[in-house]
Coordinates of N, CA and C in Angstrom, one line a residue:
M1 N 98.1 106.1 113.4 CA 98.8 107.2 113.3 C 98.5 107.9 112.0
A2 N 97.9 107.1 110.9 CA 97.4 108.1 109.7 C 96.2 109.0 110.3
L3 N 95.4 108.5 111.4 CA 94.3 109.0 111.7 C 94.3 110.7 112.7
K4 N 95.6 110.2 113.2 CA 96.3 111.4 114.0 C 97.0 112.4 113.2
S5 N 97.6 112.0 112.2 CA 98.2 113.0 111.3 C 96.9 113.6 110.1
A6 N 95.8 113.2 110.0 CA 94.8 113.5 109.4 C 94.1 114.4 110.6
E7 N 94.3 114.4 112.0 CA 93.0 115.1 112.5 C 94.0 116.5 112.7
F8 N 95.4 116.3 112.7 CA 96.2 117.6 112.8 C 96.3 118.4 111.6
I9 N 96.3 117.7 110.5 CA 96.1 118.6 109.2 C 94.7 119.3 109.2
K10 N 93.7 118.2 109.8 CA 92.3 119.2 109.5 C 92.2 120.3 110.5
Q11 N 92.7 120.2 111.9 CA 92.8 121.2 112.5 C 93.6 122.6 112.4
N12 N 94.9 122.3 111.6 CA 95.8 123.5 111.2 C 95.9 123.9 109.9
Y13 N 95.4 123.1 108.8 CA 95.5 123.3 107.5 C 94.1 122.7 107.1
Q14 N 93.2 123.4 107.5 CA 91.6 123.0 106.7 C 91.5 122.7 105.1
H15 N 92.5 123.8 104.4 CA 92.5 123.9 102.8 C 92.9 122.6 102.2
I16 N 93.8 122.0 103.0 CA 94.2 120.7 102.4 C 93.2 119.1 102.6
K17 N 93.4 118.7 101.2 CA 92.4 117.8 101.1 C 93.3 116.4 101.5
I18 N 92.5 115.5 102.3 CA 93.1 114.4 102.8 C 92.6 113.1 102.1
V19 N 93.2 112.1 101.5 CA 92.9 111.1 100.8 C 93.4 109.8 101.6
F20 N 92.8 109.0 101.7 CA 93.0 107.4 102.1 C 93.1 106.4 101.2
G21 N 94.2 105.6 100.8 CA 94.1 104.6 100.3 C 95.2 103.4 100.7
G22 N 95.4 102.3 99.9 CA 96.5 101.3 100.3 C 96.1 100.0 100.9
G23 N 96.9 99.3 101.4 CA 96.5 98.3 101.8 C 95.4 97.9 102.7
F24 N 95.3 98.7 103.9 CA 94.4 98.3 105.0 C 92.9 99.1 104.4
V25 N 93.2 100.0 103.6 CA 91.7 100.4 103.0 C 91.3 99.9 102.0
N26 N 92.3 98.8 101.2 CA 91.8 98.0 100.3 C 91.1 96.7 101.0
T27 N 91.8 96.2 101.9 CA 90.9 95.0 102.5 C 89.9 95.3 103.4
E28 N 89.9 96.2 104.5 CA 89.2 96.4 105.5 C 88.0 97.7 105.0
L29 N 88.2 98.4 104.4 CA 87.3 99.4 104.3 C 86.3 99.3 102.7
R30 N 86.4 98.3 102.4 CA 85.9 98.2 101.0 C 84.0 98.5 101.0
N31 N 83.5 98.1 102.0 CA 82.4 98.2 102.3 C 82.2 99.3 103.1
L32 N 83.0 100.8 103.1 CA 82.6 101.9 104.0 C 81.3 102.6 103.8
N33 N 80.9 102.4 105.2 CA 79.4 103.4 105.0 C 79.5 104.2 106.4
E34 N 80.7 104.6 107.1 CA 80.8 105.2 108.4 C 81.1 106.7 108.0
P35 N 80.2 107.7 108.4 CA 80.4 109.0 107.7 C 81.5 109.7 108.6
K36 N 81.5 109.0 109.9 CA 82.3 109.9 111.1 C 83.8 109.8 110.4
L37 N 84.1 108.8 109.7 CA 85.7 109.0 109.0 C 85.8 110.2 108.4
F38 N 84.8 110.7 107.7 CA 85.0 112.1 106.6 C 85.2 113.0 107.5
E39 N 85.1 112.9 108.9 CA 85.4 114.6 109.8 C 86.9 114.6 109.7
L40 N 88.1 113.3 109.1 CA 89.2 113.5 109.3 C 89.7 113.3 107.6
V41 N 89.3 112.7 106.9 CA 89.5 112.3 105.4 C 88.6 112.8 104.5
D42 N 89.0 113.0 103.4 CA 88.1 113.9 102.6 C 87.6 112.8 101.4
F43 N 88.4 111.8 101.3 CA 88.4 110.7 100.4 C 89.3 109.7 100.5
V44 N 88.3 108.4 100.3 CA 88.9 107.0 100.3 C 89.0 106.5 99.0
C45 N 90.4 105.8 98.6 CA 90.4 105.6 97.1 C 90.7 104.1 97.5
L46 N 90.2 103.1 96.5 CA 90.2 101.6 96.6 C 91.4 101.4 95.0
D47 N 92.0 100.0 95.4 CA 92.7 99.5 94.7 C 94.0 100.5 94.1
D48 N 94.1 100.0 92.6 CA 95.3 101.1 92.1 C 95.1 102.3 92.2
G49 N 95.9 103.2 92.6 CA 95.9 104.4 92.8 C 95.7 105.5 91.8
E50 N 96.5 105.2 91.1 CA 97.0 105.9 89.7 C 95.5 106.9 89.2
L51 N 95.2 105.7 88.5 CA 93.5 106.4 87.8 C 93.0 107.2 89.1
C52 N 92.7 106.6 90.0 CA 92.2 107.1 91.2 C 92.4 108.7 91.3
L53 N 93.8 108.6 91.7 CA 94.2 110.0 92.0 C 94.2 110.9 90.7
L54 N 94.5 110.5 89.4 CA 94.2 111.2 88.2 C 92.6 112.0 88.4
K55 N 91.8 111.3 88.6 CA 90.4 111.5 88.7 C 90.5 112.7 89.8
L56 N 90.9 112.1 91.0 CA 90.7 113.2 92.0 C 91.1 114.3 91.8
L57 N 92.3 114.6 91.3 CA 92.8 115.5 91.1 C 92.0 116.7 90.2
N58 N 91.6 116.0 89.1 CA 90.5 116.6 88.3 C 89.4 117.0 88.9
H59 N 88.8 116.5 89.6 CA 87.7 116.7 90.8 C 87.9 118.1 91.6
I60 N 89.2 118.0 92.1 CA 89.2 118.9 93.0 C 90.0 120.3 92.4
L61 N 90.7 120.1 91.4 CA 91.0 121.3 90.7 C 90.2 121.9 89.4
K62 N 89.7 121.0 88.9 CA 88.7 121.3 87.7 C 87.3 121.2 88.0
G63 N 87.0 120.8 88.9 CA 85.3 120.6 89.2 C 85.1 119.3 88.7
E64 N 85.7 118.3 87.9 CA 84.9 117.4 87.1 C 84.7 116.4 88.0
E65 N 83.5 115.6 87.6 CA 82.7 114.9 88.6 C 82.9 113.4 88.5
T66 N 83.9 113.1 87.4 CA 84.1 111.6 87.2 C 85.2 111.1 88.4
L67 N 85.0 110.0 88.8 CA 85.9 109.5 90.0 C 85.9 108.2 89.5
A68 N 87.2 107.5 90.2 CA 87.4 105.8 90.1 C 87.6 105.7 91.7
R69 N 86.8 104.8 91.5 CA 86.4 103.7 93.2 C 86.8 104.8 94.4
T70 N 86.0 105.7 94.2 CA 86.5 106.6 95.7 C 84.9 106.9 96.5
F71 N 85.6 106.6 97.6 CA 84.4 107.1 98.7 C 84.5 108.3 99.1
K72 N 83.3 109.4 99.0 CA 83.1 110.7 99.9 C 82.2 110.9 100.1
L73 N 82.2 112.0 101.3 CA 80.6 112.3 101.8 C 79.9 113.3 101.1
E74 N 78.5 113.0 100.7 CA 77.7 113.6 99.9 C 76.6 114.1 101.1
K75 N 76.0 115.1 101.4 CA 75.3 115.1 102.2 C 74.7 114.5 103.3
G76 N 76.0 114.2 103.9 CA 76.1 113.7 105.4 C 76.2 112.1 105.3
K77 N 76.0 111.6 103.9 CA 76.0 109.9 103.7 C 77.4 109.6 102.6
V78 N 78.0 108.6 102.9 CA 79.2 108.1 102.4 C 78.6 107.8 101.1
S79 N 79.1 108.1 99.8 CA 78.8 107.7 98.5 C 80.2 106.9 98.0
Y80 N 79.8 106.0 97.1 CA 80.8 105.4 96.3 C 80.9 105.5 94.8
I81 N 81.7 106.5 94.5 CA 81.8 106.4 92.8 C 82.9 106.0 92.1
N82 N 82.2 105.5 91.3 CA 83.2 104.8 89.9 C 82.7 104.9 88.9
S83 N 82.7 106.0 88.4 CA 82.3 106.4 86.9 C 83.3 106.8 85.9
A84 N 84.4 106.4 86.0 CA 85.5 106.5 85.0 C 85.3 105.4 84.1
V85 N 85.2 105.8 82.8 CA 85.2 105.1 82.0 C 86.7 104.2 81.4
E86 N 87.7 104.9 81.7 CA 89.2 104.5 81.3 C 89.5 103.4 82.4
K87 N 90.5 102.4 81.7 CA 91.1 101.6 82.2 C 92.2 101.8 83.0
D88 N 92.6 101.0 84.0 CA 93.6 101.7 85.2 C 94.9 101.6 84.2
F89 N 95.8 102.0 84.7 CA 97.1 102.2 84.3 C 98.2 100.6 84.5
A90 N 98.3 100.3 83.4 CA 99.0 98.8 83.6 C 100.2 98.9 84.6
H91 N 100.6 98.6 85.8 CA 101.7 98.4 86.5 C 103.0 98.5 85.9
K92 N 102.9 97.3 84.7 CA 103.9 97.4 84.3 C 104.5 98.4 83.2
D93 N 103.5 99.4 82.6 CA 103.7 100.2 81.7 C 104.1 101.8 82.7
C94 N 104.0 101.6 84.1 CA 104.2 102.9 84.8 C 105.4 103.3 85.0
G95 N 106.6 102.8 84.6 CA 107.7 103.0 84.7 C 108.2 102.7 86.3
T96 N 109.8 102.9 86.3 CA 110.5 102.9 87.8 C 110.2 104.3 88.4
P97 N 110.1 104.5 89.6 CA 110.0 105.7 90.1 C 111.4 106.5 90.3
D98 N 111.8 107.8 90.1 CA 112.8 108.2 90.3 C 112.6 108.8 91.5
Y99 N 113.3 108.5 92.7 CA 113.5 109.1 94.0 C 114.7 110.6 93.9
E100 N 115.1 110.6 93.0 CA 116.3 111.5 93.1 C 115.6 112.9 93.6
G101 N 116.2 113.9 94.2 CA 116.0 115.1 94.8 C 114.8 115.0 95.8
I102 N 114.4 113.7 96.3 CA 113.6 113.8 97.1 C 114.4 113.6 98.5
P103 N 114.3 114.8 99.3 CA 115.0 114.8 100.9 C 114.5 113.9 101.5
L104 N 115.2 112.9 101.7 CA 114.8 112.0 102.6 C 115.1 112.0 103.8
Q105 N 116.2 113.0 104.2 CA 116.3 113.2 105.5 C 115.1 114.0 106.1
D106 N 114.6 114.5 105.5 CA 113.2 115.0 106.1 C 112.2 113.9 106.4
Y107 N 111.9 112.9 105.8 CA 111.1 112.1 105.9 C 111.5 111.7 107.5
I108 N 110.3 111.0 108.4 CA 110.6 110.4 110.0 C 110.7 109.0 109.2
S109 N 111.2 108.6 110.4 CA 111.0 107.1 110.3 C 110.3 106.0 111.7
V110 N 109.4 105.3 111.2 CA 108.3 105.1 112.1 C 108.3 103.6 112.2
C111 N 108.7 103.2 113.6 CA 108.7 101.8 113.7 C 107.0 101.4 114.0
E112 N 106.4 100.9 112.8 CA 105.1 100.6 113.1 C 104.4 99.2 113.7
T113 N 105.4 98.6 114.0 CA 104.9 97.1 114.4 C 106.0 96.2 114.7
T114 N 106.0 95.4 115.7 CA 107.0 94.2 116.2 C 107.1 93.4 114.9
N115 N 106.2 93.0 114.3 CA 106.4 92.1 113.3 C 107.7 92.3 112.5
P116 N 108.3 91.3 112.3 CA 109.7 91.7 111.6 C 109.5 91.7 109.9
M117 N 108.7 91.1 109.5 CA 108.2 91.1 108.1 C 107.6 92.2 107.7
H118 N 106.8 93.1 108.2 CA 106.3 94.3 108.3 C 106.9 95.5 108.6
N119 N 108.0 95.1 109.5 CA 109.2 96.2 109.6 C 109.6 96.3 108.7
L120 N 110.3 95.2 107.8 CA 111.2 94.9 106.6 C 110.5 96.1 105.3
W121 N 109.3 95.9 105.5 CA 108.5 96.7 104.6 C 108.0 97.8 105.0
S122 N 108.3 98.3 106.0 CA 107.8 99.6 106.6 C 108.9 100.6 107.1
N123 N 109.8 100.1 107.9 CA 110.6 100.8 108.4 C 111.6 101.7 107.5
G124 N 112.0 102.8 107.8 CA 113.0 103.7 107.4 C 112.0 104.7 106.6
R125 N 113.1 105.7 105.9 CA 112.6 106.9 105.2 C 112.6 106.7 103.8
W126 N 111.4 105.9 103.2 CA 111.6 105.7 102.2 C 110.2 105.6 101.6
N127 N 109.8 105.4 100.2 CA 108.4 106.2 99.6 C 108.1 104.6 99.3
K128 N 106.8 104.3 99.7 CA 106.3 102.7 99.8 C 106.0 102.5 98.4
M129 N 105.8 103.3 97.2 CA 105.1 103.1 96.2 C 105.6 101.9 95.2
T130 N 106.7 101.7 95.4 CA 107.2 100.5 94.5 C 106.5 99.2 94.9
L131 N 106.2 99.1 96.4 CA 105.6 98.2 97.0 C 104.0 98.1 96.9
A132 N 103.6 99.1 96.4 CA 102.0 98.8 96.6 C 101.2 98.1 95.6
H133 N 101.8 97.1 95.1 CA 101.4 96.2 94.4 C 101.3 94.7 94.9
G134 N 100.1 94.0 95.4 CA 100.1 92.8 95.8 C 99.6 92.8 97.3
C135 N 98.9 91.8 97.7 CA 98.7 91.5 98.9 C 98.7 90.2 99.3
Y136 N 98.9 89.5 100.6 CA 98.7 88.0 100.8 C 97.3 87.8 100.4
W137 N 96.3 88.3 100.0 CA 95.1 87.9 99.8 C 94.9 87.6 98.2
H138 N 95.4 88.5 97.5 CA 95.2 88.6 96.3 C 93.9 89.2 95.9
A139 N 93.2 89.7 96.8 CA 92.0 90.3 96.3 C 91.8 91.6 95.8
C140 N 92.8 92.2 95.9 CA 93.1 93.7 95.3 C 93.1 93.3 93.5
T141 N 92.5 94.3 92.6 CA 92.3 94.4 91.6 C 93.6 94.4 90.7
F142 N 94.6 94.8 91.5 CA 96.1 95.2 90.9 C 97.1 94.2 91.7
A143 N 96.7 93.0 92.2 CA 97.6 92.1 92.6 C 98.6 91.7 91.6
M144 N 99.9 91.9 91.8 CA 100.9 91.4 90.9 C 101.8 90.0 91.5
L145 N 102.1 90.6 92.6 CA 102.9 89.4 93.4 C 102.3 88.4 93.5
R146 N 102.9 87.2 93.7 CA 102.3 85.8 93.9 C 103.1 85.2 95.2
W147 N 102.5 85.6 96.3 CA 103.2 85.3 97.7 C 103.0 83.7 97.9
I148 N 103.6 83.3 98.7 CA 103.6 81.8 99.0 C 102.6 81.7 99.9
T149 N 101.5 80.9 99.2 CA 100.2 80.5 100.1 C 100.6 79.4 101.3
L150 N 99.7 79.4 102.3 CA 99.7 78.3 103.2 C 99.4 77.1 102.5
N151 N 98.7 77.0 101.5 CA 98.7 75.8 100.6 C 99.9 75.3 100.4
A152 N 100.6 75.9 99.5 CA 101.9 75.7 98.9 C 103.3 75.2 100.3
I153 N 102.9 76.1 101.3 CA 103.9 75.6 102.5 C 103.2 74.2 103.0
E154 N 102.1 73.9 102.9 CA 101.5 72.7 103.6 C 101.9 71.5 102.3
V155 N 102.0 71.5 101.1 CA 102.4 70.6 100.2 C 104.1 70.8 100.2
Q156 N 104.7 71.9 100.8 CA 106.1 71.5 100.8 C 106.3 70.7 101.9
M157 N 105.7 71.1 103.0 CA 105.8 70.2 104.3 C 105.5 68.4 103.9
Q158 N 104.4 68.4 103.2 CA 104.1 67.0 103.2 C 105.3 66.4 102.4
V159 N 106.0 67.0 101.3 CA 107.0 66.6 100.3 C 108.0 66.2 101.5
F160 N 108.5 67.2 102.4 CA 109.8 67.3 103.2 C 109.4 66.1 104.3
C161 N 108.4 65.7 104.8 CA 108.1 64.6 105.8 C 107.9 63.3 105.0
A162 N 107.8 63.4 103.8 CA 107.5 62.0 103.1 C 108.9 62.1 102.8
A163 N 110.0 62.3 102.5 CA 111.3 62.3 102.3 C 112.0 61.9 103.5
G164 N 111.5 62.7 104.6 CA 112.6 62.0 105.9 C 112.3 60.7 106.3

């Protein structure tokens, strides 16, 4: 769906820059080397997005060259640029977003999957920014949440079975 949306935007609004990031990108596109993706997107950012987006805005609006954990196409080849010297913003210091004034009735509600847990995270008209920290694998630099791991479940099952 994201790529179809990007395709529509590229066909109808060529001046708009498209940036991909988030969970799928962080887990599946860390070693991105396929230039074809950049027919639909302009930049792909990894991990925490705040510094990436700040540097990207400065790159687009002011011509600054410094980027943070960002893939882009240069001379037909995928380049990974991580030249920022600043540290990421600590999630705990970013504050709580205020969604007042956002026209939620204008957002589409998309059922992305039949997985009930993913539906809990994804369905409805809401901004996912507050859920953007943490994953199952704790592989991202910003992983803050500690999900119950399979090992913890196995230990709990062993305790439960031993008590029975």
